[in-house]
């Protein structure tokens, strides 16, 4: 459903290009939702301000100005520890700001989960807060004025973001175009964490008020509770002027003295005596961090979901059995737990001295009888003479005497034909017929079919067709040594 702006939206409503997914938190005058940009596809955190409870029109306009001021301050600041802004709108009854979605938890929830934060983690968190405040003051003359554990988000790996810049004070002209008049009776900030001078006059404060709030946050991280606690702001102010009743070193025995001294200077009630250099605070924190052996274990990153990997197939030796082979049918091959017994390799029996060749005829069923070896003399180079490898040559047939007839055909003498060889049919001599004595009509006779003439090469091949090759003798190598 499209949001009309007459009520506080709910999950499932669409505000501009954003679809509200789930609520992230709720305050006295507003609510924050996790949303998704339907155009760009990125996630965002949308902060709504409920103006329905305000009856004074002047007060409504002042809250709107403050809301728009926060949006423009965030648009001017670009720092990795300050949440970024995407867009803002004042057109609805519930104005909203769409900003960067940071998947982290507030510092107080982090402390509720892990208990007291040790000084090493405290140094890492405080260093990031200090760098963000220093950047905003040095570049834009902006002070937060509402630092507290609820406005500091801790994400994966200990990365922090400072949020809620609605009451930030800007002393530099950022072309905001908004003048926000702060009444002296209007309370700005959270009493337990604000500086004493901010309680007296919220409009007349400097950036050292943020340093005081940062010192109180460090105290609470180390001890687990704020240094001052009372039900009235007057009692809180009195406690802040007097200072803590206990020393921080007594409450945290393993705290380095340099950090105890730094936090005491940051929580100085008199703003003129309070430490006023962000660079000095960063230097002290960095020196302590450099003493740490491994800071990656202080804020371990969340383990990503790992996709289970398939077990590698076993390496088969020998031939695959056709029964276990996957033929691409309907039954898939089993991946996990696939086992196969390896075939035992066949061991060939060999002797380095003698090699015995045993020949077994196909028709024999019993054990083969070794053929007695034949002695062979090797040449000087160690090879077997060619005469021992080749079979005895068959006697060459005597040359044939071939007579040619008058017409050029071959006439074979029957007396010289080889016994057992196919007899060549004698060629009939072609003699020229004598001239006829007198012309007499002859009766028609079928033409005589003459034998095909054979060439000398074909005759030679036919003569050798009867030769039969004898099998090679069995040879055994005998080492003469």
XYZ file of C-alpha atoms in Angstrom, residues 73-378:
306
model
C 24.190 18.090 7.882
C 24.446 14.414 6.934
C 24.466 15.358 3.251
C 27.490 17.612 3.877
C 29.496 15.050 5.888
C 31.267 12.192 4.151
C 33.090 9.971 6.635
C 33.222 6.182 7.053
C 32.130 6.464 10.711
C 29.155 8.732 9.978
C 25.995 7.294 8.464
C 25.331 8.556 4.924
C 22.026 10.038 3.750
C 20.142 9.195 0.552
C 17.082 11.464 0.507
C 14.642 13.341 2.728
C 11.041 14.557 2.479
C 8.853 16.937 4.451
C 5.767 16.630 2.273
C 3.940 14.203 4.528
C 2.474 14.538 7.972
C 5.292 12.171 9.053
C 8.512 13.515 7.473
C 11.206 10.953 6.780
C 14.895 10.622 6.039
C 16.235 7.732 3.969
C 19.800 6.973 4.986
C 22.419 4.250 4.767
C 21.415 0.948 6.319
C 24.146 -0.229 8.653
C 23.639 -3.792 9.966
C 24.897 -3.157 13.477
C 23.682 -3.020 17.056
C 23.713 -0.039 19.397
C 26.598 0.100 21.819
C 24.386 -0.529 24.842
C 23.025 -3.748 23.252
C 26.561 -4.828 22.500
C 27.446 -4.246 26.144
C 24.356 -6.116 27.330
C 25.449 -9.088 25.245
C 29.157 -9.173 26.123
C 29.093 -7.482 29.535
C 31.944 -5.179 30.522
C 34.066 -4.161 27.540
C 37.800 -4.568 28.162
C 40.125 -1.624 27.617
C 41.456 -2.987 24.297
C 38.039 -2.986 22.646
C 37.290 0.308 24.358
C 40.342 1.864 22.711
C 39.359 0.646 19.247
C 35.801 1.940 19.567
C 36.848 5.270 21.102
C 39.447 5.877 18.378
C 36.787 5.652 15.670
C 34.461 7.986 17.586
C 37.283 10.462 18.020
C 38.202 10.382 14.317
C 34.592 11.039 13.268
C 34.117 13.933 15.709
C 37.462 15.454 14.727
C 36.585 15.260 11.017
C 33.190 16.908 11.515
C 34.603 19.732 13.618
C 37.715 20.487 11.603
C 35.975 20.449 8.210
C 32.412 21.604 8.910
C 32.430 23.087 12.438
C 29.740 20.565 13.416
C 29.266 19.165 16.915
C 26.923 16.283 17.705
C 25.614 17.334 21.137
C 23.872 13.989 21.769
C 26.578 11.348 22.012
C 25.390 8.276 23.899
C 25.570 4.475 23.523
C 22.210 4.423 21.692
C 23.591 6.633 18.902
C 26.702 4.526 18.262
C 26.241 1.416 16.149
C 28.783 -1.409 16.159
C 28.910 -3.635 13.117
C 30.937 -6.545 11.866
C 34.610 -6.423 12.849
C 34.065 -3.610 15.384
C 33.318 -0.941 12.767
C 31.169 1.894 14.206
C 28.741 4.463 12.819
C 27.494 7.582 14.598
C 23.800 8.279 13.982
C 21.086 10.760 15.022
C 22.481 14.184 14.170
C 19.137 15.889 14.743
C 20.367 18.383 17.362
C 23.826 18.883 15.892
C 25.157 22.407 16.187
C 26.687 24.011 13.110
C 28.864 27.078 13.589
C 30.153 27.215 10.004
C 28.067 28.419 7.065
C 27.152 25.226 5.238
C 24.451 26.920 3.129
C 21.841 25.035 5.103
C 19.348 27.877 4.781
C 17.817 26.993 8.157
C 18.068 29.040 11.333
C 17.163 27.002 14.374
C 16.511 29.127 17.454
C 17.112 27.078 20.586
C 15.232 28.196 23.660
C 17.096 28.305 26.931
C 14.490 26.064 28.542
C 14.638 23.445 25.794
C 16.628 20.376 26.813
C 18.999 19.113 24.126
C 20.831 15.857 24.759
C 20.732 13.061 27.304
C 21.375 14.201 30.903
C 23.543 11.240 31.947
C 26.033 11.810 29.104
C 25.899 15.548 28.390
C 28.500 17.984 29.704
C 27.664 20.165 32.780
C 27.728 23.376 30.701
C 25.267 21.847 28.223
C 22.782 21.301 31.046
C 22.971 24.950 32.000
C 22.835 26.469 28.514
C 22.385 24.029 25.615
C 22.892 26.710 22.955
C 26.145 28.071 24.349
C 28.426 25.047 24.085
C 31.539 24.219 22.119
C 32.936 21.036 20.645
C 34.544 20.115 23.989
C 31.051 19.128 25.149
C 31.302 16.154 22.754
C 34.677 15.283 24.311
C 33.053 15.149 27.750
C 30.291 12.856 26.435
C 32.906 10.627 24.850
C 34.739 10.304 28.190
C 31.509 9.250 29.945
C 30.899 6.613 27.237
C 34.415 5.206 27.737
C 33.811 5.019 31.486
C 30.584 3.098 30.984
C 32.239 0.656 28.549
C 34.979 -0.165 31.064
C 32.866 -0.276 34.250
C 29.467 -1.315 32.915
C 27.541 1.676 34.301
C 27.763 5.478 33.918
C 29.828 7.422 36.476
C 26.799 9.453 37.588
C 23.279 8.287 38.266
C 20.379 10.233 39.748
C 16.652 10.729 39.207
C 16.830 14.506 38.766
C 18.950 16.657 36.507
C 19.898 18.900 39.427
C 21.477 15.997 41.297
C 23.226 14.846 38.148
C 24.669 18.306 37.609
C 25.941 18.379 41.185
C 27.594 14.989 40.791
C 29.300 16.060 37.582
C 30.724 19.170 39.199
C 32.147 17.150 42.090
C 33.466 14.374 39.884
C 33.357 10.588 40.306
C 33.493 9.260 43.845
C 35.758 6.328 42.905
C 38.906 6.148 40.895
C 38.633 4.392 37.576
C 41.845 2.441 38.222
C 40.331 0.863 41.305
C 37.295 -0.301 39.354
C 39.362 -1.617 36.410
C 42.628 -3.033 37.829
C 44.199 -3.894 34.450
C 43.544 -0.438 32.968
C 46.757 1.252 31.767
C 47.531 4.473 33.685
C 47.625 6.484 30.456
C 43.987 5.619 29.711
C 42.892 6.392 33.258
C 44.510 9.803 33.043
C 43.007 10.466 29.591
C 39.443 9.697 30.681
C 39.877 11.899 33.762
C 40.958 14.840 31.571
C 38.036 14.265 29.186
C 35.524 14.332 32.086
C 36.875 17.563 33.547
C 33.851 19.645 34.726
C 35.446 22.952 33.721
C 35.440 23.206 29.886
C 38.453 25.541 30.057
C 40.565 22.860 31.788
C 39.221 19.943 29.773
C 41.426 18.387 27.109
C 40.506 20.128 23.879
C 42.608 18.456 21.211
C 41.204 15.543 19.240
C 44.672 14.943 17.853
C 46.088 14.430 21.354
C 43.294 12.009 22.237
C 43.912 10.041 19.020
C 47.632 9.917 19.756
C 47.167 8.463 23.251
C 44.644 5.877 22.039
C 46.839 4.885 19.112
C 49.883 4.369 21.350
C 47.912 1.943 23.492
C 46.527 0.130 20.439
C 50.032 -0.329 19.046
C 50.856 -2.395 22.122
C 48.186 -4.956 21.285
C 49.472 -8.138 19.712
C 46.503 -9.106 17.530
C 43.505 -6.788 17.230
C 41.690 -8.993 14.680
C 40.631 -11.356 17.474
C 39.004 -8.555 19.489
C 36.104 -8.173 17.053
C 35.883 -11.427 15.074
C 33.916 -11.127 11.868
C 30.798 -13.144 11.432
C 31.414 -16.435 9.726
C 29.972 -16.513 6.262
C 27.795 -19.425 5.282
C 30.047 -21.843 3.478
C 28.658 -23.918 0.672
C 29.480 -27.585 1.373
C 31.935 -28.953 -1.118
C 31.586 -32.359 -2.717
C 34.077 -34.950 -1.639
C 36.575 -35.724 -4.397
C 36.071 -38.987 -6.214
C 38.582 -41.740 -5.369
C 41.337 -42.477 -7.842
C 40.670 -45.854 -9.421
C 43.477 -48.142 -10.559
C 42.960 -50.705 -13.268
C 39.840 -51.145 -15.344
C 36.431 -49.974 -14.203
C 33.826 -52.602 -13.699
C 31.021 -52.108 -16.225
C 28.443 -52.824 -13.511
C 29.479 -49.807 -11.398
C 29.786 -47.433 -14.259
C 27.185 -44.707 -14.652
C 25.623 -44.998 -18.104
C 23.616 -41.794 -17.969
C 20.355 -43.540 -17.088
C 17.762 -42.637 -14.521
C 19.761 -43.815 -11.509
C 22.532 -41.342 -10.638
C 25.956 -42.342 -9.478
C 26.485 -42.175 -5.737
C 28.912 -39.352 -4.931
C 29.471 -39.668 -1.205
C 30.650 -42.948 0.204
C 31.638 -44.293 -3.204
C 34.252 -46.954 -2.576
C 35.914 -49.542 -4.753
C 38.384 -52.233 -3.908
C 41.525 -51.771 -5.836
C 42.520 -54.700 -7.979
C 45.767 -56.303 -7.015
C 48.328 -55.575 -9.695
C 49.494 -58.608 -11.612
C 53.119 -59.344 -10.860
C 55.050 -60.687 -13.809
C 57.603 -63.363 -12.921
C 60.869 -62.474 -14.497
C 64.469 -63.429 -13.944
C 67.359 -61.127 -14.612
C 69.501 -64.084 -15.790
C 67.212 -66.078 -18.070
C 64.018 -65.473 -19.975
C 62.007 -68.611 -20.760
C 59.389 -68.456 -23.486
C 56.578 -70.987 -22.956
C 54.234 -71.571 -25.855
C 50.938 -73.341 -25.265
C 48.878 -74.428 -28.224
C 45.165 -73.551 -28.184
C 44.005 -77.183 -28.267
C 46.114 -78.223 -25.267
C 44.370 -78.195 -21.877
C 47.116 -79.518 -19.664
C 50.241 -77.729 -18.522
C 52.424 -76.461 -21.290
C 55.628 -78.360 -22.003
C 58.665 -76.111 -22.337
C 60.424 -76.248 -25.654
C 64.101 -77.102 -25.289
C 66.222 -74.026 -25.794
C 68.252 -73.487 -28.872
C 71.778 -72.266 -28.589
C 72.365 -69.002 -30.374
C 75.658 -67.252 -30.708
C 75.525 -63.502 -30.289
